[in-house]
Every structure is written in structure tokens, then in C-alpha cells.
Coordinates of N, CA and C in Angstrom, one line a residue:
M1 N 39.8 -4.6 -27.0 CA 38.8 -4.5 -26.0 C 38.0 -5.8 -26.1
R2 N 37.7 -6.3 -24.9 CA 37.0 -7.6 -24.8 C 35.5 -7.3 -24.6
T3 N 34.7 -8.1 -25.3 CA 33.2 -7.9 -25.2 C 32.6 -9.0 -24.4
C4 N 31.5 -8.7 -23.8 CA 30.7 -9.6 -23.0 C 29.8 -10.4 -23.8
S5 N 29.5 -11.7 -23.4 CA 28.5 -12.5 -24.1 C 27.1 -11.9 -23.8
K6 N 26.2 -12.3 -24.6 CA 24.8 -11.9 -24.3 C 24.4 -12.4 -22.9
T7 N 24.7 -13.6 -22.5 CA 24.4 -14.1 -21.2 C 25.0 -13.3 -20.1
T8 N 26.3 -12.9 -20.3 CA 26.9 -12.1 -19.2 C 26.3 -10.8 -19.1
R9 N 25.9 -10.1 -20.2 CA 25.3 -8.8 -20.2 C 23.9 -9.0 -19.5
L10 N 23.2 -10.0 -19.8 CA 21.9 -10.2 -19.2 C 22.0 -10.4 -17.7
L11 N 23.0 -11.2 -17.3 CA 23.2 -11.4 -15.8 C 23.6 -10.1 -15.1
L12 N 24.4 -9.3 -15.8 CA 24.8 -8.0 -15.2 C 23.6 -7.1 -15.1
I13 N 22.8 -7.0 -16.1 CA 21.6 -6.2 -16.0 C 20.6 -6.7 -14.9
L14 N 20.5 -8.0 -14.8 CA 19.6 -8.6 -13.8 C 20.2 -8.2 -12.4
A15 N 21.5 -8.3 -12.2 CA 22.1 -8.0 -10.9 C 21.9 -6.5 -10.6
L16 N 22.0 -5.6 -11.6 CA 21.7 -4.2 -11.3 C 20.3 -3.9 -10.9
I17 N 19.4 -4.6 -11.6 CA 18.0 -4.4 -11.2 C 17.7 -4.9 -9.8
I18 N 18.3 -6.0 -9.4 CA 18.1 -6.5 -8.0 C 18.7 -5.6 -7.0
V19 N 19.8 -5.0 -7.2 CA 20.5 -4.2 -6.2 C 20.2 -2.7 -6.3
W20 N 19.5 -2.3 -7.4 CA 19.3 -0.9 -7.6 C 18.5 -0.3 -6.4
P21 N 18.9 0.8 -5.9 CA 18.2 1.4 -4.7 C 16.8 1.8 -5.0
T22 N 15.9 1.7 -4.0 CA 14.5 2.0 -4.2 C 14.2 3.3 -3.5
G23 N 15.0 4.4 -3.9 CA 14.7 5.7 -3.3 C 15.1 5.8 -1.8
G24 N 16.0 4.9 -1.4 CA 16.5 5.0 0.0 C 15.6 4.2 1.0
Y25 N 14.6 3.6 0.5 CA 13.7 2.9 1.4 C 13.9 1.4 1.2
S26 N 14.2 0.7 2.3 CA 14.4 -0.8 2.3 C 13.0 -1.5 2.1
M27 N 13.0 -2.4 1.1 CA 11.8 -3.2 0.9 C 11.9 -4.6 1.4
D28 N 12.7 -4.8 2.4 CA 12.8 -6.1 3.1 C 11.4 -6.5 3.7
K29 N 11.0 -7.7 3.5 CA 9.7 -8.2 4.0 C 9.8 -8.2 5.5
I30 N 8.7 -7.9 6.1 CA 8.5 -8.0 7.6 C 7.5 -9.1 7.8
I31 N 8.0 -10.1 8.6 CA 7.2 -11.2 8.9 C 7.1 -11.3 10.5
K32 N 5.9 -11.4 10.9 CA 5.6 -11.5 12.4 C 4.6 -12.5 12.6
T33 N 4.6 -13.1 13.8 CA 3.5 -14.0 14.2 C 2.2 -13.3 14.5
D34 N 1.1 -14.0 14.5 CA -0.1 -13.3 14.9 C -0.1 -12.6 16.2
A35 N 0.6 -13.3 17.2 CA 0.8 -12.7 18.5 C 1.5 -11.4 18.5
E36 N 2.6 -11.3 17.6 CA 3.4 -10.1 17.5 C 2.5 -9.0 16.8
W37 N 1.7 -9.3 15.8 CA 0.9 -8.3 15.2 C -0.1 -7.8 16.2
R38 N -0.7 -8.7 17.0 CA -1.7 -8.3 18.0 C -1.1 -7.3 19.0
E39 N 0.2 -7.5 19.3 CA 0.8 -6.6 20.3 C 1.0 -5.2 19.8
I40 N 1.2 -5.0 18.4 CA 1.4 -3.7 17.9 C 0.2 -3.0 17.2
L41 N -0.8 -3.8 17.0 CA -2.0 -3.2 16.3 C -3.2 -3.2 17.2
S42 N -4.1 -2.3 17.1 CA -5.3 -2.3 17.8 C -6.2 -3.5 17.3
Q43 N -7.2 -3.9 18.0 CA -8.0 -5.0 17.5 C -8.6 -4.7 16.2
E44 N -9.1 -3.4 16.0 CA -9.7 -3.0 14.7 C -8.6 -3.0 13.6
Q45 N -7.4 -2.5 13.8 CA -6.4 -2.6 12.8 C -6.0 -4.0 12.5
Y46 N -5.9 -4.9 13.5 CA -5.6 -6.3 13.2 C -6.6 -6.9 12.3
H47 N -7.9 -6.6 12.6 CA -9.0 -7.2 11.8 C -8.8 -6.7 10.3
V48 N -8.5 -5.5 10.0 CA -8.4 -5.0 8.7 C -7.1 -5.5 8.0
L49 N -6.0 -5.2 8.7 CA -4.7 -5.5 8.1 C -4.3 -7.0 8.0
R50 N -4.7 -7.8 9.0 CA -4.3 -9.2 9.0 C -5.4 -10.2 8.6
E51 N -6.7 -9.8 8.8 CA -7.8 -10.6 8.5 C -8.7 -10.2 7.3
K52 N -8.1 -9.1 6.6 CA -8.7 -8.6 5.4 C -10.1 -8.0 5.7
G53 N -10.3 -7.4 6.8 CA -11.6 -6.8 7.1 C -11.7 -5.4 6.5
T54 N -12.9 -4.8 6.6 CA -13.2 -3.5 6.1 C -13.9 -2.7 7.1
E55 N -13.5 -1.5 7.3 CA -14.2 -0.6 8.2 C -15.4 -0.1 7.6
P56 N -16.4 0.3 8.4 CA -17.7 0.9 7.8 C -17.4 2.1 7.0
A57 N -18.1 2.3 5.9 CA -18.0 3.6 5.1 C -18.2 4.8 6.0
F58 N -17.5 5.8 5.7 CA -17.6 7.1 6.3 C -17.2 7.1 7.8
S59 N -16.6 6.0 8.3 CA -16.3 5.9 9.7 C -14.8 6.2 10.0
G60 N -14.0 6.1 8.9 CA -12.5 6.2 9.1 C -12.0 7.6 9.3
E61 N -11.0 7.7 10.1 CA -10.3 8.9 10.5 C -9.8 9.7 9.3
F62 N -9.4 9.0 8.2 CA -8.8 9.7 7.0 C -9.7 9.9 5.9
N63 N -11.0 9.6 6.0 CA -11.9 9.8 4.9 C -12.0 11.3 4.5
D64 N -12.2 12.1 5.5 CA -12.4 13.6 5.3 C -11.2 14.3 5.9
H65 N -10.0 13.9 5.5 CA -8.7 14.4 6.0 C -8.0 15.1 4.9
H66 N -7.5 16.4 5.3 CA -7.0 17.2 4.2 C -5.6 17.8 4.5
Q67 N -4.9 17.3 5.5 CA -3.5 17.7 5.8 C -2.5 17.3 4.7
T68 N -1.4 18.0 4.6 CA -0.4 17.6 3.6 C 0.6 16.7 4.3
G69 N 0.9 15.6 3.7 CA 1.8 14.7 4.2 C 1.7 13.3 3.5
T70 N 2.2 12.3 4.2 CA 2.3 10.9 3.7 C 1.5 10.0 4.5
Y71 N 0.7 9.1 3.9 CA 0.0 8.1 4.5 C 0.9 6.8 4.5
V72 N 1.2 6.2 5.6 CA 2.0 5.1 5.7 C 1.3 3.9 6.2
C73 N 1.8 2.7 6.0 CA 1.2 1.5 6.5 C 1.1 1.5 8.0
A74 N 0.0 1.2 8.6 CA -0.1 1.2 10.1 C 0.6 0.0 10.7
G75 N 0.9 -1.0 9.9 CA 1.6 -2.2 10.4 C 3.1 -2.1 10.4
C76 N 3.7 -1.3 9.3 CA 5.2 -1.3 9.2 C 5.7 0.0 8.8
Q77 N 4.9 1.0 8.7 CA 5.3 2.4 8.4 C 5.9 2.6 6.9
T78 N 5.6 1.7 6.0 CA 6.0 1.8 4.6 C 5.2 3.0 4.0
P79 N 5.9 4.0 3.4 CA 5.1 5.1 2.8 C 4.3 4.5 1.6
L80 N 3.0 4.8 1.7 CA 2.1 4.3 0.7 C 1.5 5.3 -0.3
F81 N 0.9 6.4 0.3 CA 0.2 7.4 -0.5 C 0.6 8.8 0.0
H82 N 0.8 9.7 -0.9 CA 1.0 11.1 -0.6 C -0.4 11.8 -0.6
S83 N -0.5 12.8 0.2 CA -1.8 13.6 0.3 C -2.1 14.2 -1.1
S84 N -1.1 14.5 -1.9 CA -1.4 15.2 -3.2 C -2.1 14.2 -4.2
A85 N -2.1 12.9 -3.9 CA -2.8 11.9 -4.7 C -4.1 11.5 -4.1
K86 N -4.6 12.2 -3.1 CA -5.8 11.9 -2.4 C -6.9 12.7 -3.1
F87 N -8.1 12.1 -3.2 CA -9.3 12.8 -3.7 C -10.5 12.3 -3.0
D88 N -11.6 13.0 -3.1 CA -12.9 12.6 -2.5 C -13.7 11.9 -3.6
S89 N -13.7 10.5 -3.3 CA -14.5 9.7 -4.3 C -15.9 9.6 -3.9
G90 N -16.3 10.0 -2.7 CA -17.7 9.9 -2.3 C -18.1 8.5 -1.8
T91 N -17.1 7.6 -1.7 CA -17.4 6.3 -1.3 C -17.4 6.0 0.2
G92 N -16.8 7.0 0.9 CA -16.7 6.8 2.4 C -15.4 6.2 2.9
W93 N -14.4 6.0 2.0 CA -13.1 5.6 2.3 C -12.1 6.5 1.7
P94 N -10.9 6.7 2.4 CA -9.9 7.5 1.7 C -9.5 6.9 0.3
S95 N -9.4 7.8 -0.6 CA -9.2 7.3 -2.0 C -8.0 8.1 -2.6
F96 N -7.2 7.4 -3.3 CA -6.0 7.9 -3.9 C -5.9 7.5 -5.4
F97 N -5.3 8.3 -6.2 CA -5.1 7.9 -7.6 C -3.8 7.2 -8.0
K98 N -2.8 7.3 -7.0 CA -1.6 6.6 -7.3 C -0.8 6.4 -5.9
P99 N 0.0 5.4 -5.8 CA 0.8 5.2 -4.6 C 2.1 6.0 -4.7
V100 N 2.7 6.2 -3.5 CA 4.0 6.9 -3.5 C 5.0 6.2 -4.5
D101 N 5.0 4.9 -4.4 CA 5.9 4.1 -5.3 C 5.2 2.8 -5.6
K102 N 5.1 2.4 -6.8 CA 4.3 1.2 -7.1 C 4.9 0.0 -6.5
T103 N 6.2 0.0 -6.1 CA 6.8 -1.2 -5.5 C 6.4 -1.3 -4.0
H104 N 5.8 -0.3 -3.5 CA 5.4 -0.3 -2.1 C 4.0 -1.0 -1.8
I105 N 3.4 -1.3 -2.9 CA 2.1 -2.0 -2.8 C 2.1 -3.3 -3.6
A106 N 1.3 -4.2 -3.3 CA 1.1 -5.5 -4.1 C -0.3 -5.6 -4.4
K107 N -0.7 -6.3 -5.5 CA -2.1 -6.4 -5.9 C -2.3 -7.9 -6.0
H108 N -3.5 -8.3 -5.6 CA -3.9 -9.7 -5.7 C -5.4 -9.8 -6.1
E109 N -5.8 -10.8 -6.9 CA -7.1 -11.0 -7.3 C -7.9 -11.4 -6.0
D110 N -9.1 -10.8 -5.8 CA -9.9 -11.1 -4.7 C -11.3 -11.5 -5.2
K111 N -11.7 -12.8 -5.0 CA -13.0 -13.3 -5.5 C -14.0 -13.4 -4.3
S112 N -13.8 -12.7 -3.2 CA -14.8 -12.7 -2.2 C -16.0 -11.9 -2.5
W113 N -17.1 -12.1 -1.7 CA -18.3 -11.4 -1.9 C -19.0 -11.6 -3.3
F114 N -18.7 -12.7 -3.9 CA -19.4 -13.0 -5.2 C -19.0 -12.0 -6.3
M115 N -17.8 -11.5 -6.2 CA -17.3 -10.6 -7.3 C -15.8 -10.7 -7.4
V116 N -15.3 -10.2 -8.5 CA -13.8 -10.2 -8.7 C -13.3 -8.8 -8.5
R117 N -12.4 -8.5 -7.6 CA -11.8 -7.2 -7.4 C -10.3 -7.4 -7.3
T118 N -9.6 -6.3 -7.3 CA -8.2 -6.3 -7.1 C -7.9 -5.8 -5.7
E119 N -7.4 -6.7 -4.8 CA -7.0 -6.3 -3.5 C -5.6 -5.6 -3.5
V120 N -5.5 -4.6 -2.6 CA -4.2 -3.9 -2.5 C -3.6 -4.3 -1.1
L121 N -2.3 -4.7 -1.1 CA -1.6 -5.0 0.1 C -0.4 -4.2 0.2
C122 N 0.1 -4.0 1.4 CA 1.4 -3.4 1.7 C 2.5 -4.5 1.2
A123 N 3.4 -4.0 0.3 CA 4.4 -5.0 -0.2 C 5.4 -5.4 0.8
V124 N 5.5 -4.7 1.9 CA 6.5 -5.1 2.9 C 5.9 -6.0 4.0
C125 N 4.7 -5.7 4.5 CA 4.2 -6.6 5.6 C 3.0 -7.4 5.2
D126 N 2.6 -7.3 3.9 CA 1.4 -8.1 3.4 C 0.1 -7.7 4.1
G127 N 0.1 -6.5 4.7 CA -1.2 -6.1 5.3 C -2.2 -5.7 4.3
H128 N -3.4 -6.1 4.5 CA -4.6 -5.7 3.6 C -4.9 -4.2 3.8
L129 N -4.8 -3.5 2.7 CA -5.1 -2.1 2.7 C -6.5 -1.7 2.2
G130 N -7.0 -2.4 1.2 CA -8.2 -2.1 0.5 C -8.3 -2.7 -0.9
H131 N -8.8 -2.0 -1.8 CA -9.0 -2.4 -3.2 C -8.7 -1.3 -4.2
V132 N -8.3 -1.6 -5.4 CA -8.2 -0.6 -6.4 C -9.2 -0.9 -7.5
F133 N -9.7 0.2 -8.1 CA -10.8 0.1 -9.1 C -10.4 1.0 -10.3
P134 N -10.9 0.7 -11.5 CA -10.5 1.5 -12.6 C -11.4 2.7 -12.9
D135 N -11.9 3.3 -11.9 CA -12.9 4.4 -12.1 C -12.4 5.7 -11.4
G136 N -11.1 5.9 -11.3 CA -10.5 7.1 -10.6 C -10.3 8.2 -11.6
P137 N -9.8 9.3 -11.1 CA -9.5 10.5 -11.9 C -8.2 10.4 -12.7
A138 N -8.0 11.3 -13.6 CA -6.8 11.4 -14.3 C -5.7 11.8 -13.3
P139 N -4.5 11.5 -13.5 CA -3.9 11.0 -14.7 C -3.9 9.4 -14.8
T140 N -4.2 8.7 -13.7 CA -4.1 7.3 -13.7 C -5.4 6.6 -14.1
G141 N -6.5 7.2 -13.8 CA -7.8 6.5 -13.9 C -8.1 5.5 -12.9
L142 N -7.2 5.4 -11.8 CA -7.4 4.4 -10.7 C -7.9 5.1 -9.5
R143 N -8.6 4.2 -8.7 CA -9.1 4.7 -7.4 C -8.7 3.6 -6.4
Y144 N -7.7 3.9 -5.6 CA -7.2 3.1 -4.5 C -8.1 3.4 -3.3
C145 N -9.0 2.5 -3.0 CA -10.0 2.7 -1.9 C -9.4 2.0 -0.7
I146 N -8.9 2.8 0.3 CA -8.1 2.3 1.3 C -8.8 2.5 2.7
N147 N -8.7 1.5 3.6 CA -9.2 1.6 4.9 C -8.3 2.5 5.8
S148 N -9.0 3.5 6.5 CA -8.2 4.4 7.4 C -7.5 3.6 8.4
L149 N -8.1 2.5 8.9 CA -7.4 1.7 9.9 C -6.1 1.0 9.5
A150 N -5.9 0.9 8.2 CA -4.7 0.4 7.6 C -3.6 1.4 7.5
L151 N -3.9 2.7 7.8 CA -3.0 3.8 7.6 C -2.6 4.5 8.9
R152 N -1.5 5.2 8.8 CA -1.1 6.2 9.8 C -0.7 7.4 8.9
F153 N -0.8 8.6 9.5 CA -0.4 9.8 8.7 C 0.8 10.5 9.3
E154 N 1.7 10.8 8.4 CA 2.9 11.6 8.8 C 2.8 12.9 8.1
P155 N 2.5 14.0 8.9 CA 2.3 15.3 8.3 C 3.7 15.8 7.7
Q156 N 3.5 16.6 6.7 CA 4.7 17.3 6.1 C 5.2 18.4 7.0
D157 N 6.5 18.4 7.3 CA 7.0 19.5 8.1 C 6.8 20.8 7.5
A158 N 6.4 21.8 8.2 CA 6.2 23.2 7.7 C 7.6 23.8 7.6
E159 N 7.9 24.4 6.5 CA 9.3 24.9 6.3 C 9.2 26.4 6.2

């Protein structure tokens, strides 16, 4: 029996990681021009998703929303958060303690407003969603504070 070299084994493992399915959801990047984004998003959604804006606290459609289903990116429909991970943080924005899949979001350091925060983006379209803070409930201890305008809701089918 022939054995593989360490390099060959590492390359095979890397290849498997790259092509391993992500739960049946394609994570191909979506890139559009500003004009294309403006065609599919409302002015308010464009401001939040593409210009890193924030909606006023307690104004968003999903702040006090309690249906069962999945919150998806308003820009590209990537599943982001399930209603089972939503909680009332009292902040005025929809809050979640974990994403549907950690590969569906990206995080970046945000040094705006004279503070350092962690910005949360859609990993597929790079749309600004909100921020994540380390003051959430168990089991993660995280609070993903997300703009309603960055989300669309897909209700769970009644069975």
C-alpha cells in the first residue's frame, strides 16, 4: 500500500475544506454596482446596507417581532438569523445571540463614532447589518444588534 506525503495529505485536506458543502447554500459573492443596489433596495435599505447607516432605535419592523421563521439579508436573501435565536435586548433593535451559520456573516473592526466596535456584514453581499457585542445571553454571550432595514423575514411554514 502506498502512503501519501505530508504535503499531499495537507493539500487533500485543504481541497476538501474548500469544496465541502455549506448546508446546501451557495456562498458565492454577490457584487453589484451602486445603481444596481439602488434598483433593488429602498432608499432607507440602501442607506443601511450600502452606506453603513443605522435606523433609529425602536423604529424597525422587526424590533418587536415574534413570528417563527428566518431573517434573511434584504440585499441578497442569505439566511442570517433564526427566530429561535432572537431575544429582547431592550436596545430598540432586533437582537440575536447567534447566526444561522457563522459563515453567513463577516465581522470587521469599526472605529467610527470615537469607539471601537465589531461591525457585522452579510458574507455574501457585504451589506452592513449592524454590530455584535459581548453582552448577550447564554449560550453564546453575544448580542448581534441588527437593523430591521437590513433584514427580510421568511416565516416558517405551518405543518
